[in-house]
CSV table of C-alpha atoms in Angstrom, one decimal:
chain,number,residue,atom,x,y,z
M,22,UNK,CA,-9.3,-11.8,10.4
M,23,UNK,CA,-5.9,-10.6,11.3
M,24,UNK,CA,-2.8,-12.8,10.8
M,25,UNK,CA,0.3,-11.3,12.4
M,26,UNK,CA,3.8,-12.6,11.6
M,27,UNK,CA,5.2,-12.6,15.1
M,28,UNK,CA,8.8,-13.6,15.3
M,29,UNK,CA,10.6,-10.2,15.1
M,30,UNK,CA,13.8,-11.6,16.6
M,31,UNK,CA,14.2,-13.7,13.4
M,32,UNK,CA,12.9,-10.9,11.3
M,33,UNK,CA,9.7,-12.8,10.7
M,34,UNK,CA,11.5,-15.2,8.5
M,35,UNK,CA,9.4,-17.8,6.6
M,36,UNK,CA,10.8,-20.9,8.2
M,37,UNK,CA,9.1,-24.1,7.4
M,38,UNK,CA,7.1,-23.9,10.7
M,39,UNK,CA,6.2,-20.3,10.0
M,40,UNK,CA,4.9,-21.2,6.5
M,41,UNK,CA,2.9,-24.1,8.0
M,42,UNK,CA,1.3,-21.8,10.6
M,43,UNK,CA,0.5,-19.3,7.9
M,44,UNK,CA,-1.2,-21.9,5.8
M,45,UNK,CA,-3.2,-23.1,8.8
M,46,UNK,CA,-4.2,-19.5,9.7
M,47,UNK,CA,-5.2,-18.7,6.1
M,48,UNK,CA,-7.4,-21.9,5.8
M,49,UNK,CA,-8.9,-21.6,9.3
M,50,UNK,CA,-12.7,-21.4,9.1
M,51,UNK,CA,-12.4,-20.1,5.5
M,52,UNK,CA,-16.0,-21.2,4.6
M,53,UNK,CA,-17.6,-19.2,7.5
M,54,UNK,CA,-20.0,-16.5,6.4
M,55,UNK,CA,-18.4,-14.3,9.1
M,56,UNK,CA,-14.9,-14.4,7.4
M,57,UNK,CA,-14.9,-11.5,4.9
M,58,UNK,CA,-11.3,-10.3,4.6
M,59,UNK,CA,-7.9,-11.4,5.8
M,60,UNK,CA,-5.2,-8.9,6.8
M,61,UNK,CA,-1.5,-10.0,7.1
M,62,UNK,CA,0.7,-7.8,9.1
M,63,UNK,CA,3.9,-8.2,11.2
M,64,UNK,CA,5.5,-7.3,14.5
M,65,UNK,CA,8.8,-5.4,14.5
M,66,UNK,CA,10.7,-3.3,12.0
M,67,UNK,CA,10.9,-6.0,9.4
M,68,UNK,CA,7.6,-7.2,7.8
M,69,UNK,CA,9.2,-10.4,6.5
M,70,UNK,CA,12.8,-11.2,5.6
M,71,UNK,CA,12.0,-14.2,3.4
M,72,UNK,CA,13.3,-17.7,3.9
M,73,UNK,CA,15.2,-18.6,7.0
M,74,UNK,CA,18.7,-19.1,5.5
M,75,UNK,CA,19.7,-21.4,8.4
M,76,UNK,CA,17.3,-23.9,6.9
M,77,UNK,CA,18.9,-23.6,3.5
M,78,UNK,CA,22.5,-24.4,4.5
M,79,UNK,CA,24.1,-27.6,3.3
M,80,UNK,CA,23.6,-29.2,6.7
M,81,UNK,CA,20.0,-29.8,5.7
M,82,UNK,CA,19.5,-32.2,2.8
M,83,UNK,CA,17.9,-31.5,-0.6
M,84,UNK,CA,14.6,-33.1,0.6
M,85,UNK,CA,14.3,-30.4,3.3
M,86,UNK,CA,15.1,-27.6,0.9
M,87,UNK,CA,12.4,-28.9,-1.5
M,88,UNK,CA,9.9,-29.0,1.4
M,89,UNK,CA,10.6,-25.4,2.2
M,90,UNK,CA,10.2,-24.1,-1.3
M,91,UNK,CA,7.2,-26.3,-2.1
M,92,UNK,CA,5.4,-25.2,1.1
M,93,UNK,CA,6.2,-21.5,0.2
M,94,UNK,CA,4.7,-21.9,-3.3
M,95,UNK,CA,1.7,-23.6,-1.8
M,96,UNK,CA,1.1,-20.7,0.6
M,97,UNK,CA,1.6,-18.0,-2.1
M,98,UNK,CA,-0.8,-19.7,-4.5
M,99,UNK,CA,-3.3,-20.4,-1.7
M,100,UNK,CA,-3.7,-16.6,-1.0
M,101,UNK,CA,-5.1,-16.2,-4.5
M,102,UNK,CA,-7.3,-19.3,-4.3
M,103,UNK,CA,-9.0,-18.1,-1.1
M,104,UNK,CA,-12.6,-16.9,-1.5
M,105,UNK,CA,-12.0,-13.7,0.5
M,106,UNK,CA,-9.7,-10.8,-0.3
M,107,UNK,CA,-6.3,-10.8,1.4
M,108,UNK,CA,-4.6,-7.5,2.3
M,109,UNK,CA,-0.9,-7.1,3.2
M,110,UNK,CA,-0.4,-4.4,5.8
M,111,UNK,CA,3.3,-3.6,5.5
M,112,UNK,CA,5.2,-1.5,7.9
M,113,UNK,CA,8.9,-2.0,7.4
M,114,UNK,CA,11.2,-4.1,5.1
M,115,UNK,CA,9.9,-6.9,2.9
M,116,UNK,CA,12.6,-8.9,1.3
M,117,UNK,CA,12.9,-12.0,-0.9
M,118,UNK,CA,10.0,-14.4,-0.1
M,119,UNK,CA,8.7,-11.6,2.2
M,120,UNK,CA,8.5,-9.4,-0.9
M,121,UNK,CA,6.9,-12.4,-2.7
M,122,UNK,CA,4.2,-12.5,0.0
M,123,UNK,CA,3.3,-8.8,-0.5
M,124,UNK,CA,3.2,-9.4,-4.3
M,125,UNK,CA,0.9,-12.4,-3.8
M,126,UNK,CA,-1.7,-10.6,-1.8
M,127,UNK,CA,-4.8,-9.1,-3.5
M,128,UNK,CA,-4.2,-5.7,-2.0
M,129,UNK,CA,-1.1,-4.2,-0.3
M,130,UNK,CA,-1.1,-1.1,1.9
M,131,UNK,CA,2.3,0.1,3.0
M,132,UNK,CA,3.6,2.8,5.4
M,133,UNK,CA,6.0,5.4,3.9
M,134,UNK,CA,9.0,3.8,5.6
M,135,UNK,CA,8.4,0.4,4.0
M,136,UNK,CA,10.9,-1.0,1.5
M,137,UNK,CA,10.8,-4.0,-0.9
M,138,UNK,CA,13.8,-6.0,-2.2
M,139,UNK,CA,14.8,-9.3,-3.7
M,140,UNK,CA,18.5,-9.4,-2.5
M,141,UNK,CA,19.1,-13.1,-3.0
M,142,UNK,CA,21.5,-12.5,-5.8
M,143,UNK,CA,23.9,-10.9,-3.3
M,144,UNK,CA,24.2,-14.1,-1.3
M,145,UNK,CA,24.4,-16.4,-4.3
M,146,UNK,CA,20.7,-17.6,-4.2
M,147,UNK,CA,18.8,-15.9,-7.0
M,148,UNK,CA,15.2,-15.0,-6.0
M,149,UNK,CA,13.6,-17.3,-8.6
M,150,UNK,CA,10.4,-18.1,-6.7
M,151,UNK,CA,9.8,-14.5,-5.6
M,152,UNK,CA,10.3,-13.6,-9.2
M,153,UNK,CA,7.1,-15.5,-10.1
M,154,UNK,CA,5.0,-13.1,-8.0
M,155,UNK,CA,7.1,-10.1,-8.8
M,156,UNK,CA,7.0,-10.6,-12.5
M,157,UNK,CA,3.2,-10.8,-12.4
M,158,UNK,CA,2.9,-7.6,-10.3
M,159,UNK,CA,5.6,-5.3,-11.7
M,160,UNK,CA,6.7,-4.2,-15.2
M,161,UNK,CA,9.3,-6.7,-16.4
M,162,UNK,CA,12.3,-4.3,-16.4
M,163,UNK,CA,11.5,-3.1,-12.9
M,164,UNK,CA,11.3,-6.7,-11.6
M,165,UNK,CA,14.5,-7.7,-13.3
M,166,UNK,CA,16.4,-4.7,-12.0
M,167,UNK,CA,15.3,-5.7,-8.5
M,168,UNK,CA,16.2,-9.3,-9.1
M,169,UNK,CA,19.6,-8.5,-10.7
M,170,UNK,CA,20.8,-5.8,-8.3
M,171,UNK,CA,19.1,-6.7,-5.0
M,172,UNK,CA,18.5,-2.9,-4.5
M,173,UNK,CA,15.3,-2.0,-2.6
M,174,UNK,CA,12.3,-0.1,-3.9
M,175,UNK,CA,11.0,2.7,-1.6
M,176,UNK,CA,7.3,2.6,-0.7
M,177,UNK,CA,6.6,5.4,-3.3
M,178,UNK,CA,8.5,3.5,-6.0
M,179,UNK,CA,6.6,0.3,-5.1
M,180,UNK,CA,3.3,2.3,-5.4
M,181,UNK,CA,4.4,3.8,-8.8
M,182,UNK,CA,5.2,0.4,-10.2
M,183,UNK,CA,2.1,-1.4,-8.8
M,184,UNK,CA,3.7,-3.6,-6.2
M,185,UNK,CA,1.5,-2.0,-3.5
M,186,UNK,CA,-2.0,-0.3,-3.9
M,187,UNK,CA,-1.6,2.5,-1.3
M,188,UNK,CA,1.2,4.3,0.7
M,189,UNK,CA,0.2,6.2,3.8
M,190,UNK,CA,2.1,7.7,6.8
M,191,UNK,CA,2.9,5.1,9.5
M,192,UNK,CA,0.3,6.5,11.9
M,193,UNK,CA,-2.5,6.1,9.3
M,194,UNK,CA,-1.6,2.5,8.2
M,195,UNK,CA,-4.1,0.8,10.6
M,196,UNK,CA,-6.9,3.3,9.7
M,197,UNK,CA,-6.4,3.0,6.0
M,198,UNK,CA,-6.3,-0.8,6.1
M,199,UNK,CA,-9.5,-0.9,8.2
M,200,UNK,CA,-11.2,1.5,5.8
M,201,UNK,CA,-10.5,-0.9,2.9
M,202,UNK,CA,-11.5,-3.9,5.0
M,203,UNK,CA,-14.8,-2.3,6.0
M,204,UNK,CA,-15.6,-1.4,2.5
M,205,UNK,CA,-15.1,-5.0,1.4
M,206,UNK,CA,-17.3,-6.2,4.2
M,207,UNK,CA,-20.2,-4.2,2.8
M,208,UNK,CA,-20.4,-6.5,-0.3
M,209,UNK,CA,-21.7,-10.0,-0.7
M,210,UNK,CA,-19.1,-12.7,0.2
M,211,UNK,CA,-20.4,-15.1,-2.6
M,212,UNK,CA,-20.2,-12.3,-5.2
M,213,UNK,CA,-16.7,-11.4,-4.1
M,214,UNK,CA,-15.6,-15.0,-4.1
M,215,UNK,CA,-16.8,-15.5,-7.7
M,216,UNK,CA,-15.2,-12.2,-8.8
M,217,UNK,CA,-11.8,-13.0,-7.2
M,218,UNK,CA,-11.6,-16.5,-8.6
M,219,UNK,CA,-12.6,-15.2,-12.1
M,220,UNK,CA,-10.1,-12.3,-12.0
M,221,UNK,CA,-7.1,-14.6,-11.5
M,222,UNK,CA,-8.4,-17.1,-14.0
M,223,UNK,CA,-8.9,-14.6,-16.8
M,224,UNK,CA,-5.6,-12.8,-16.2
M,225,UNK,CA,-3.8,-16.0,-17.4
M,226,UNK,CA,-5.8,-16.1,-20.6
M,227,UNK,CA,-5.8,-14.4,-24.0
M,228,UNK,CA,-8.3,-11.6,-24.6
M,229,UNK,CA,-10.9,-13.6,-26.5
M,230,UNK,CA,-10.9,-16.5,-24.0
M,231,UNK,CA,-11.0,-14.0,-21.1
M,232,UNK,CA,-14.1,-12.3,-22.5
M,233,UNK,CA,-15.7,-15.7,-23.2
M,234,UNK,CA,-15.1,-16.9,-19.6
M,235,UNK,CA,-16.2,-13.6,-17.9
M,236,UNK,CA,-19.3,-13.3,-20.1
M,237,UNK,CA,-20.4,-16.7,-18.7
M,238,UNK,CA,-19.5,-15.6,-15.2
M,239,UNK,CA,-21.6,-12.5,-15.4
M,240,UNK,CA,-24.5,-14.7,-16.4
M,241,UNK,CA,-23.7,-17.1,-13.5
M,242,UNK,CA,-23.4,-14.1,-11.1
M,243,UNK,CA,-27.0,-13.1,-12.0
M,244,UNK,CA,-28.2,-16.6,-10.9
M,245,UNK,CA,-26.8,-16.0,-7.4
M,246,UNK,CA,-29.3,-15.0,-4.8
M,247,UNK,CA,-27.1,-12.0,-3.9
M,248,UNK,CA,-26.8,-11.1,-7.6
M,249,UNK,CA,-30.6,-10.7,-7.8
M,250,UNK,CA,-30.9,-9.1,-4.3
M,251,UNK,CA,-28.4,-6.4,-5.3
M,252,UNK,CA,-30.2,-5.5,-8.5
M,253,UNK,CA,-33.6,-5.4,-6.8
M,254,UNK,CA,-32.3,-3.3,-4.0
M,255,UNK,CA,-30.8,-0.8,-6.5
M,256,UNK,CA,-34.1,-0.6,-8.4
M,257,UNK,CA,-36.1,-0.2,-5.1
M,258,UNK,CA,-33.5,2.4,-3.8
M,259,UNK,CA,-32.8,0.5,-0.6
M,260,UNK,CA,-29.7,-1.2,0.9
M,261,UNK,CA,-29.2,-4.8,-0.1
M,262,UNK,CA,-29.6,-7.6,2.5
M,263,UNK,CA,-26.9,-10.1,1.5
M,264,UNK,CA,-27.3,-13.8,2.2
M,265,UNK,CA,-23.6,-14.4,1.4
């Protein structure tokens, strides 16, 4: 499924209504066997500029400000809780909560012209919530330099530090994203769902606990119909037929 941020006039800002729409689109038909991968892209030269600052002025009350940040946190954590891989397809600038969105996706493919920044410090609003996703994707000193200076990373720097998984020329962005998506679609949805959930779970644990958890998950994986089908197909030298 393709989700396209489509408010280029507002630089695809994550207003409260945009965040609600994004949550709705992410959750739509999520249990369907047909849904295998979600791609988030955007219209216009800016992938996403982050929060709509007009919503964060003192004209709005604290309750509204809380709603905006709570909804944003909900959407960012939802991406990692979904049973299917989520790919960010970035062609342009991703700043603040827009950079957080890229960091929160499972995979990110960017065009060479893309840039990534957390410039909140320059306007007196430190990017503390984007820092949660950034600090979990990037080496600490790289994340802190971004957060303290607001200076952007180029696409190549973002690749080097692990914020994105691939950088390609702009005219190859669609093709590369589709290639990854199609490869994901060749696997069992139930196996991928188990694997994704386990990956994020074990990343938050110490080494011994992580191995204990994943050892059990490997055993559970073998009890799945698709776990047995995959092994049988391999032994019989045929293509597996997934039940998902």
